[in-house]
């Protein structure tokens, strides 16, 4: 961060900016293009969909992908493309909302732990360690067991599952910032804890948290779709990719398109975020380049 | 050394206590009366409800209930499934071998592929190979196991009819597709980790010293670089074991395999709380133990760790 | 101290690892593998409820009385029986030459212990207590004579006895295994439980001493198969894959799409059977708006095309239903089934008559600013195949439908709180007596709390209470026919489909025939030599 500021104010030969570097990073561009396409699909869903997502047509079941229904139809004759298009909204929303929840609660806890230290820090850190003892999807699954099925609960569960990493990141950033001179200065001139936290510390640690949240969206989409795949998420009739794929499995031998297209959607959404993350990693941490 | 050991074990112990509190509280966090969560669909009279509450000790203060829960766990009593009335501990004992088998095979696959691809990409750094493989590994991380599994079934079972989509648990053929499905994500992570650890070692000055002293290039690579990049890799592999085990939750369900992961998923779908608590706690405890052991080994191998 | 605990754990992990090096595969020529959908919960006759339990319990246990496919009664463990005039006391004369799989002798005491347990039920889900609602006791007169007493006439008892829930367990095994008895069932049946690997398979072996088969079977002595393995394959697609790859020679409930295509293939046998009992139907709540209006309820029924649902969701293998019980049930009322047929215009007219009109053009009818909204809690395990199609028919008629996916417990809670407009029900049974479980208004607040229509009719209650005690068969039939008429006329049931048993089998499977509830008699099944 500081380095970047130096570049901006520096007078002599400008080294390439992060933006320039990114624009030359193939993975980043590929990821960004896919992501932009998906976001466009999600935004324009009502215009792109050719049919109501739930209008079944018993006379047109299992139609092979063709010019008119280019992702085919499912077991009760619904147009998969229309459902795919609206499904993008759900997946992106789940990923985004879960990360907002995780970031919000994780950062608050992390800031409190880092700023106040001592006992509060030990207790909160212990709680994070405990939550981190449930590897992979296990934490989100446990939360689902308590909350019961449903899309809102999926968002909450995935969000809670991501709290520990946000909290860790926030805590360590606060610890670093806390020791800086200007915080000491603020303290000497009598600023309240609240003011120091929100005016001085928060803006400085926000950036890594947002990066973490952005890159976490991919994982959140994956977990959300997995929960729906396992039958714990979206309700029937909802065009959610994970549950569409799961429902299509019964017809795999005869109609691969029913489950393959939703699966492709989930894959591309996650891939785009991870490619962007990889590009950023290359640019910010050139050692691996 | 001993101080570090003591401190590390104490942390693990406190995490284990936390895990037990978390799983214990699960039942009490469910909205509504825990006795309803336990009873499920059974319709009972208010008198019987009260009786059950007494029987299950749900009228005791929460800390007392927790203490009793821990006491039971130490006596090997994890309760009984609400749906099947089976002992939870017996179910775990019965199902774990399958999961263990699947995890070990997946670990072999992910380590082999991960180290192989990681090494290739590191040594061909910045070449076309490196770039293509980097997209492949990112794809491997990104592909949802349930989608990858489906594609494998579609290709190898449906189209080619080479491998069974579902096989009896003791049939080694049936292990191939689930193991690959489980391994792909971790293999890709490992490949990237191997690549970056090797590249990091490349950068360090000691190998220039070695080169300057006239040591042959291959010796530098295989002796200095690889050996030193091995420590994070070995750690990663031991942690992968647990991540793979956690991943079995989904993979076992895709392939309808026997195992503790599917046991947990079905229990959650049925809201069969004693079974949920038992399986979730079991996986968490194994995770903490492996974590601890890895850290301790690491500390023995690399003295710098102890000073942290 | 702490270290030692780790050591113990590591050692036990290693022990588990070596334990996994698995059992060698067996390849007996006379062994059969059957792919079934759901793993049984418990093989204790007093503990089961659903289809998988029923299928397996029938192989391991024997009843006192057996039913042939035409529902005629035949002696099994009981050689003969008498009923008192009132129909409330049943005396049985038992066989003297029967042994349980554990070698203990079958006696009157075993009947008493089994029935006492059945009356209580050994799991939450058990079906047996519902049958034994008025059971008093079983009196053991001597080793070969027992008298079963009920507090009221119990017209269906002899038929009930042929069902798995009242089959006879070994008292020694119950004693030995206690709470785990459901995993280690011991009966007198033609097959013995050999191995139960949870989430994978159950293996049964032939009972070599079996010599007490009921007289309607085509053969006597031990079963023809040496071993049967039941593989649990939860997905239709994998069941059919297992069949196609030869891993299973019989598959229950395969993928209907493929099964319907396979009928042309001479190397495959398709067996179907329409199950008796309640059909799969939506119970319509008369207490919650808008279904408190009979016009709306009738419109729901007219709006749904069961024939197409049966074709699209089940490829016709589960036939369309038009009545609350299925045509293969004793006492089926043809007239009640003719009351409604798919007629969207009539549905529209009825809704308009009640003032439900789509005034804002969003496809949903409103009245006084309120949408015509239907709450539909669904249990995907049973409704997955048709729930979305059903909803789409209702949407076409102008209803707004909200499906909430729930589990068993969730459904019961939802229904008991009267939050639903429609809720799926179905119950395979040999007798229409099963109607009283869910249509007797006593079960709204009390009883099993499963009367989700919340419909109260004195006449219906009277019928459902007197019929089970009516010994005269013709009179009993007339009562049940009236009951079906009341239910359909009041439009409190929206029939969807009949349950059908669907099996595919290799061409060399012989002796396959269905029992009265649509399960094959595996005792008669054999594998023909190539």
Tab-separated table of C-alpha atoms in Angstrom, chain B:
chain	number	residue	atom	x	y	z
B	1	UNK	CA	11.530	-27.650	23.591
B	2	UNK	CA	9.565	-29.010	26.535
B	3	UNK	CA	8.045	-25.645	27.209
B	4	UNK	CA	6.889	-25.426	23.609
B	5	UNK	CA	5.517	-28.932	23.817
B	6	UNK	CA	3.583	-28.149	26.967
B	7	UNK	CA	2.193	-24.947	25.534
B	8	UNK	CA	1.136	-26.580	22.290
B	9	UNK	CA	-0.624	-29.437	24.083
B	10	UNK	CA	-2.395	-27.012	26.359
B	11	UNK	CA	-3.721	-25.079	23.354
B	12	UNK	CA	-4.963	-28.276	21.770
B	13	UNK	CA	-6.650	-29.299	24.992
B	14	UNK	CA	-8.438	-25.976	25.206
B	15	UNK	CA	-9.570	-26.276	21.594
B	16	UNK	CA	-10.858	-29.782	22.291
B	17	UNK	CA	-12.839	-28.423	25.213
B	18	UNK	CA	-14.222	-25.770	22.881
B	19	UNK	CA	-15.180	-28.411	20.330
B	20	UNK	CA	-17.057	-30.343	22.982
B	21	UNK	CA	-18.896	-27.209	24.105
B	22	UNK	CA	-19.804	-26.384	20.514
B	23	UNK	CA	-21.216	-29.821	19.739
B	24	UNK	CA	-22.976	-29.969	23.082
B	25	UNK	CA	-24.611	-26.602	22.500
B	26	UNK	CA	-25.847	-27.564	19.028
B	27	UNK	CA	-28.917	-29.226	20.469
B	28	UNK	CA	-29.660	-26.252	22.681
B	29	UNK	CA	-29.237	-23.709	19.903
B	30	UNK	CA	-32.008	-25.263	17.848
B	31	UNK	CA	-35.007	-22.967	17.984
B	32	UNK	CA	-37.636	-24.401	20.298
B	33	UNK	CA	-37.534	-27.031	22.970
B	34	UNK	CA	-34.572	-29.430	22.678
B	35	UNK	CA	-36.841	-32.308	23.562
B	36	UNK	CA	-38.807	-31.626	20.358
B	37	UNK	CA	-35.614	-31.611	18.362
B	38	UNK	CA	-34.855	-34.995	19.871
B	39	UNK	CA	-38.295	-36.477	19.380
B	40	UNK	CA	-38.863	-35.506	15.785
B	41	UNK	CA	-42.244	-36.444	14.436
B	42	UNK	CA	-43.399	-38.484	17.382
B	43	UNK	CA	-46.588	-37.068	18.836
B	44	UNK	CA	-46.587	-37.255	22.613
B	45	UNK	CA	-48.624	-35.966	25.516
B	46	UNK	CA	-47.330	-33.099	27.674
B	47	UNK	CA	-46.881	-35.525	30.572
B	48	UNK	CA	-44.669	-37.769	28.488
B	49	UNK	CA	-42.706	-34.710	27.342
B	50	UNK	CA	-42.014	-33.768	30.947
B	51	UNK	CA	-41.070	-37.344	31.718
B	52	UNK	CA	-38.626	-37.365	28.799
B	53	UNK	CA	-37.139	-34.087	29.914
B	54	UNK	CA	-36.503	-35.599	33.319
B	55	UNK	CA	-35.125	-38.768	31.785
B	56	UNK	CA	-32.738	-36.929	29.476
B	57	UNK	CA	-31.771	-34.479	32.198
B	58	UNK	CA	-32.958	-31.507	30.139
B	59	UNK	CA	-34.288	-29.836	33.285
B	60	UNK	CA	-30.837	-29.603	34.845
B	61	UNK	CA	-28.879	-26.364	34.540
B	62	UNK	CA	-26.893	-26.236	31.283
B	63	UNK	CA	-23.451	-26.599	32.947
B	64	UNK	CA	-24.622	-29.746	34.736
B	65	UNK	CA	-25.920	-31.115	31.458
B	66	UNK	CA	-22.602	-30.333	29.813
B	67	UNK	CA	-20.713	-32.085	32.579
B	68	UNK	CA	-22.915	-35.161	32.186
B	69	UNK	CA	-22.411	-35.085	28.428
B	70	UNK	CA	-18.631	-35.061	28.855
B	71	UNK	CA	-18.842	-37.819	31.441
B	72	UNK	CA	-20.834	-39.942	28.994
B	73	UNK	CA	-18.395	-39.243	26.180
B	74	UNK	CA	-15.486	-40.387	28.330
B	75	UNK	CA	-17.376	-43.560	29.110
B	76	UNK	CA	-17.714	-44.130	25.377
B	77	UNK	CA	-21.407	-43.299	25.354
B	78	UNK	CA	-22.229	-40.950	22.488
B	79	UNK	CA	-25.931	-41.681	22.689
B	80	UNK	CA	-28.149	-43.405	20.176
B	81	UNK	CA	-29.460	-42.340	16.791
B	82	UNK	CA	-33.015	-41.083	17.050
B	83	UNK	CA	-33.979	-42.622	13.772
B	84	UNK	CA	-32.400	-46.044	13.922
B	85	UNK	CA	-31.774	-46.315	17.655
B	86	UNK	CA	-28.226	-47.470	16.891
B	87	UNK	CA	-25.364	-46.587	19.157
B	88	UNK	CA	-23.594	-43.552	17.686
B	89	UNK	CA	-20.165	-44.829	18.685
B	90	UNK	CA	-20.801	-48.181	16.986
B	91	UNK	CA	-21.944	-46.410	13.836
B	92	UNK	CA	-18.802	-44.281	13.768
B	93	UNK	CA	-16.599	-47.301	14.372
B	94	UNK	CA	-18.373	-49.136	11.602
B	95	UNK	CA	-18.289	-46.312	9.057
B	96	UNK	CA	-14.856	-44.825	9.704
B	97	UNK	CA	-12.782	-47.536	7.973
B	98	UNK	CA	-14.422	-46.709	4.620
B	99	UNK	CA	-13.722	-43.021	5.013
B	100	UNK	CA	-10.179	-43.751	6.090
B	101	UNK	CA	-9.610	-45.950	3.067
B	102	UNK	CA	-10.983	-43.328	0.693
B	103	UNK	CA	-8.976	-40.565	2.380
B	104	UNK	CA	-5.698	-42.482	2.196
B	105	UNK	CA	-6.127	-43.330	-1.467
B	106	UNK	CA	-7.089	-39.731	-2.245
B	107	UNK	CA	-4.062	-38.533	-0.276
B	108	UNK	CA	-1.761	-40.751	-2.342
B	109	UNK	CA	-3.299	-39.394	-5.532
B	110	UNK	CA	-3.166	-35.766	-4.460
B	111	UNK	CA	0.427	-35.993	-3.163
B	112	UNK	CA	1.692	-37.736	-6.286
B	113	UNK	CA	-0.012	-35.407	-8.717
B	114	UNK	CA	0.533	-32.324	-6.581
B	115	UNK	CA	4.270	-32.814	-6.147
B	116	UNK	CA	4.763	-33.908	-9.744
B	117	UNK	CA	2.887	-31.019	-11.334
B	118	UNK	CA	4.230	-28.533	-8.801
B	119	UNK	CA	7.818	-29.540	-9.514
B	120	UNK	CA	7.354	-29.433	-13.279
B	121	UNK	CA	5.819	-25.996	-13.165
B	122	UNK	CA	8.490	-24.659	-10.829
B	123	UNK	CA	11.325	-25.874	-13.013
B	124	UNK	CA	9.670	-24.745	-16.201
B	125	UNK	CA	8.842	-21.460	-14.529
B	126	UNK	CA	7.213	-18.936	-16.864
B	127	UNK	CA	7.176	-21.276	-19.825
B	128	UNK	CA	4.048	-22.197	-21.764
B	129	UNK	CA	3.802	-25.360	-19.719
B	130	UNK	CA	3.782	-23.366	-16.554
B	131	UNK	CA	1.037	-21.094	-17.810
B	132	UNK	CA	-1.239	-23.855	-19.044
B	133	UNK	CA	-0.750	-25.904	-15.920
B	134	UNK	CA	-1.471	-22.884	-13.775
B	135	UNK	CA	-4.889	-22.591	-15.385
B	136	UNK	CA	-5.366	-26.334	-14.958
B	137	UNK	CA	-4.567	-26.174	-11.257
B	138	UNK	CA	-6.802	-23.153	-10.721
B	139	UNK	CA	-9.561	-25.069	-12.466
B	140	UNK	CA	-8.866	-28.024	-10.201
B	141	UNK	CA	-9.330	-25.826	-7.161
B	142	UNK	CA	-12.451	-24.253	-8.614
B	143	UNK	CA	-14.364	-27.268	-9.806
B	144	UNK	CA	-17.025	-28.330	-7.312
B	145	UNK	CA	-16.456	-31.968	-6.323
B	146	UNK	CA	-20.078	-32.806	-6.993
B	147	UNK	CA	-19.710	-31.504	-10.559
B	148	UNK	CA	-16.364	-33.178	-11.166
B	149	UNK	CA	-17.737	-36.440	-9.781
B	150	UNK	CA	-20.704	-36.138	-12.094
B	151	UNK	CA	-18.470	-35.588	-15.108
B	152	UNK	CA	-16.370	-38.604	-14.145
B	153	UNK	CA	-19.512	-40.730	-13.832
B	154	UNK	CA	-20.833	-39.397	-17.111
B	155	UNK	CA	-17.600	-40.195	-18.897
B	156	UNK	CA	-16.214	-43.327	-17.270
B	157	UNK	CA	-19.430	-45.039	-16.194
B	158	UNK	CA	-22.110	-43.920	-18.605
B	159	UNK	CA	-20.202	-43.357	-21.851
B	160	UNK	CA	-17.277	-45.753	-21.569
B	161	UNK	CA	-18.729	-48.161	-19.013
B	162	UNK	CA	-15.271	-48.732	-17.551
B	163	UNK	CA	-15.871	-48.106	-13.895
B	164	UNK	CA	-18.932	-48.547	-11.712
B	165	UNK	CA	-20.715	-45.383	-10.600
B	166	UNK	CA	-21.453	-47.072	-7.327
B	167	UNK	CA	-19.726	-50.157	-6.097
B	168	UNK	CA	-19.802	-52.206	-2.964
B	169	UNK	CA	-17.653	-50.607	-0.308
B	170	UNK	CA	-15.008	-53.325	-0.388
B	171	UNK	CA	-14.638	-53.313	-4.157
B	172	UNK	CA	-11.376	-51.516	-5.048
B	173	UNK	CA	-12.757	-50.544	-8.470
B	174	UNK	CA	-15.402	-48.504	-6.763
B	175	UNK	CA	-12.721	-46.493	-5.006
B	176	UNK	CA	-11.188	-44.971	-8.127
B	177	UNK	CA	-13.754	-42.354	-9.112
B	178	UNK	CA	-14.512	-41.171	-5.556
B	179	UNK	CA	-10.811	-40.948	-4.743
B	180	UNK	CA	-10.061	-38.825	-7.802
B	181	UNK	CA	-13.070	-36.628	-7.135
B	182	UNK	CA	-11.903	-36.105	-3.594
B	183	UNK	CA	-8.275	-35.567	-4.559
B	184	UNK	CA	-8.547	-33.066	-7.400
B	185	UNK	CA	-8.945	-29.935	-5.274
B	186	UNK	CA	-6.198	-30.827	-2.823
B	187	UNK	CA	-3.859	-31.999	-5.580
B	188	UNK	CA	-4.213	-28.619	-7.250
B	189	UNK	CA	-3.568	-26.743	-4.020
B	190	UNK	CA	-0.519	-28.854	-3.388
B	191	UNK	CA	0.806	-28.320	-6.911
B	192	UNK	CA	0.626	-24.562	-6.411
B	193	UNK	CA	2.200	-24.783	-3.000
B	194	UNK	CA	5.023	-26.990	-4.235
B	195	UNK	CA	5.649	-24.580	-7.096
B	196	UNK	CA	5.844	-21.536	-4.891
B	197	UNK	CA	7.967	-23.194	-2.187
B	198	UNK	CA	10.483	-24.299	-4.759
B	199	UNK	CA	10.520	-20.865	-6.345
B	200	UNK	CA	11.063	-19.312	-2.939
B	201	UNK	CA	14.054	-21.517	-2.321
B	202	UNK	CA	15.434	-20.595	-5.749
B	203	UNK	CA	15.521	-17.055	-4.633
B	204	UNK	CA	17.542	-17.643	-1.529
B	205	UNK	CA	21.136	-16.741	-1.514
B	206	UNK	CA	22.656	-19.909	-0.134
B	207	UNK	CA	22.263	-21.701	-3.405
B	208	UNK	CA	24.194	-18.991	-5.130
B	209	UNK	CA	26.893	-19.606	-2.594
B	210	UNK	CA	26.741	-23.277	-3.423
B	211	UNK	CA	26.911	-22.536	-7.106
B	212	UNK	CA	29.761	-20.167	-6.526
B	213	UNK	CA	31.594	-22.938	-4.698
B	214	UNK	CA	31.309	-24.966	-7.872
B	215	UNK	CA	28.599	-27.382	-6.802
B	216	UNK	CA	26.910	-28.924	-9.815
B	217	UNK	CA	23.570	-27.417	-10.865
B	218	UNK	CA	21.631	-30.673	-10.397
B	219	UNK	CA	23.037	-31.058	-6.908
B	220	UNK	CA	21.940	-27.548	-6.068
B	221	UNK	CA	18.454	-28.236	-7.314
B	222	UNK	CA	17.874	-31.613	-5.820
B	223	UNK	CA	19.850	-31.292	-2.639
B	224	UNK	CA	19.482	-27.716	-1.516
B	225	UNK	CA	16.343	-26.441	-3.135
B	226	UNK	CA	14.083	-29.458	-2.910
B	227	UNK	CA	15.160	-30.444	0.583
B	228	UNK	CA	14.403	-27.065	2.011
B	229	UNK	CA	11.125	-26.667	0.252
B	230	UNK	CA	10.115	-30.019	1.661
B	231	UNK	CA	9.185	-28.800	5.131
B	232	UNK	CA	6.121	-26.757	4.176
B	233	UNK	CA	5.146	-29.459	1.701
B	234	UNK	CA	5.215	-32.232	4.289
B	235	UNK	CA	3.162	-30.101	6.641
B	236	UNK	CA	0.687	-29.393	3.903
B	237	UNK	CA	0.318	-33.074	3.123
B	238	UNK	CA	-0.376	-34.025	6.711
B	239	UNK	CA	-3.032	-31.323	6.933
B	240	UNK	CA	-4.440	-32.470	3.623
B	241	UNK	CA	-5.365	-35.716	5.261
B	242	UNK	CA	-7.911	-33.923	7.411
B	243	UNK	CA	-9.166	-31.680	4.633
B	244	UNK	CA	-9.702	-34.735	2.507
B	245	UNK	CA	-11.558	-36.370	5.347
B	246	UNK	CA	-13.786	-33.338	5.635
B	247	UNK	CA	-14.249	-33.394	1.867
B	248	UNK	CA	-15.494	-36.949	2.093
B	249	UNK	CA	-18.717	-35.483	3.460
B	250	UNK	CA	-19.730	-34.454	-0.043
B	251	UNK	CA	-17.900	-37.101	-2.042
B	252	UNK	CA	-19.363	-40.027	-0.138
B	253	UNK	CA	-22.807	-38.631	-0.762
B	254	UNK	CA	-22.143	-38.261	-4.508
B	255	UNK	CA	-21.090	-41.863	-4.847
B	256	UNK	CA	-23.440	-43.225	-2.183
B	257	UNK	CA	-20.435	-44.691	-0.410
B	258	UNK	CA	-20.293	-46.006	3.074
B	259	UNK	CA	-18.500	-43.640	5.409
B	260	UNK	CA	-18.581	-41.180	8.218
B	261	UNK	CA	-19.140	-38.179	5.931
B	262	UNK	CA	-22.340	-39.530	4.487
B	263	UNK	CA	-23.359	-40.628	7.964
B	264	UNK	CA	-23.042	-36.991	9.033
B	265	UNK	CA	-24.934	-35.644	6.015
B	266	UNK	CA	-27.842	-38.052	6.437
B	267	UNK	CA	-27.926	-37.247	10.122
B	268	UNK	CA	-28.117	-33.529	9.333
B	269	UNK	CA	-30.824	-34.110	6.722
B	270	UNK	CA	-32.809	-36.070	9.294
B	271	UNK	CA	-31.868	-33.683	12.095
B	272	UNK	CA	-30.796	-36.727	14.041
B	273	UNK	CA	-28.959	-34.780	16.721
B	274	UNK	CA	-27.050	-37.392	18.698
B	275	UNK	CA	-25.626	-38.671	15.414
B	276	UNK	CA	-24.831	-35.147	14.161
B	277	UNK	CA	-23.043	-34.313	17.398
B	278	UNK	CA	-21.098	-37.562	17.387
B	279	UNK	CA	-19.897	-37.437	13.792
B	280	UNK	CA	-19.097	-33.723	13.752
B	281	UNK	CA	-17.163	-33.944	17.004
B	282	UNK	CA	-15.304	-36.995	15.772
B	283	UNK	CA	-14.024	-35.281	12.625
B	284	UNK	CA	-13.105	-32.153	14.591
B	285	UNK	CA	-11.187	-34.119	17.197
B	286	UNK	CA	-9.178	-35.949	14.553
B	287	UNK	CA	-8.418	-32.611	12.926
B	288	UNK	CA	-7.139	-31.109	16.170
B	289	UNK	CA	-5.033	-34.166	16.922
B	290	UNK	CA	-3.414	-34.262	13.499
B	291	UNK	CA	-2.812	-30.548	13.654
B	292	UNK	CA	-1.104	-30.917	16.985
B	293	UNK	CA	1.028	-33.825	15.908
B	294	UNK	CA	2.090	-31.993	12.753
B	295	UNK	CA	3.094	-28.945	14.753
B	296	UNK	CA	5.100	-31.022	17.176
B	297	UNK	CA	6.941	-32.873	14.443
B	298	UNK	CA	7.562	-29.582	12.728
B	299	UNK	CA	9.025	-28.188	15.941
B	300	UNK	CA	11.370	-31.127	16.248
B	301	UNK	CA	12.497	-30.839	12.645
B	302	UNK	CA	12.773	-27.079	12.466
B	303	UNK	CA	14.026	-25.429	15.647
B	304	UNK	CA	13.018	-21.940	14.474
B	305	UNK	CA	9.378	-22.801	15.100
B	306	UNK	CA	9.913	-23.219	18.805
B	307	UNK	CA	11.161	-19.683	19.189
B	308	UNK	CA	8.079	-18.097	17.740
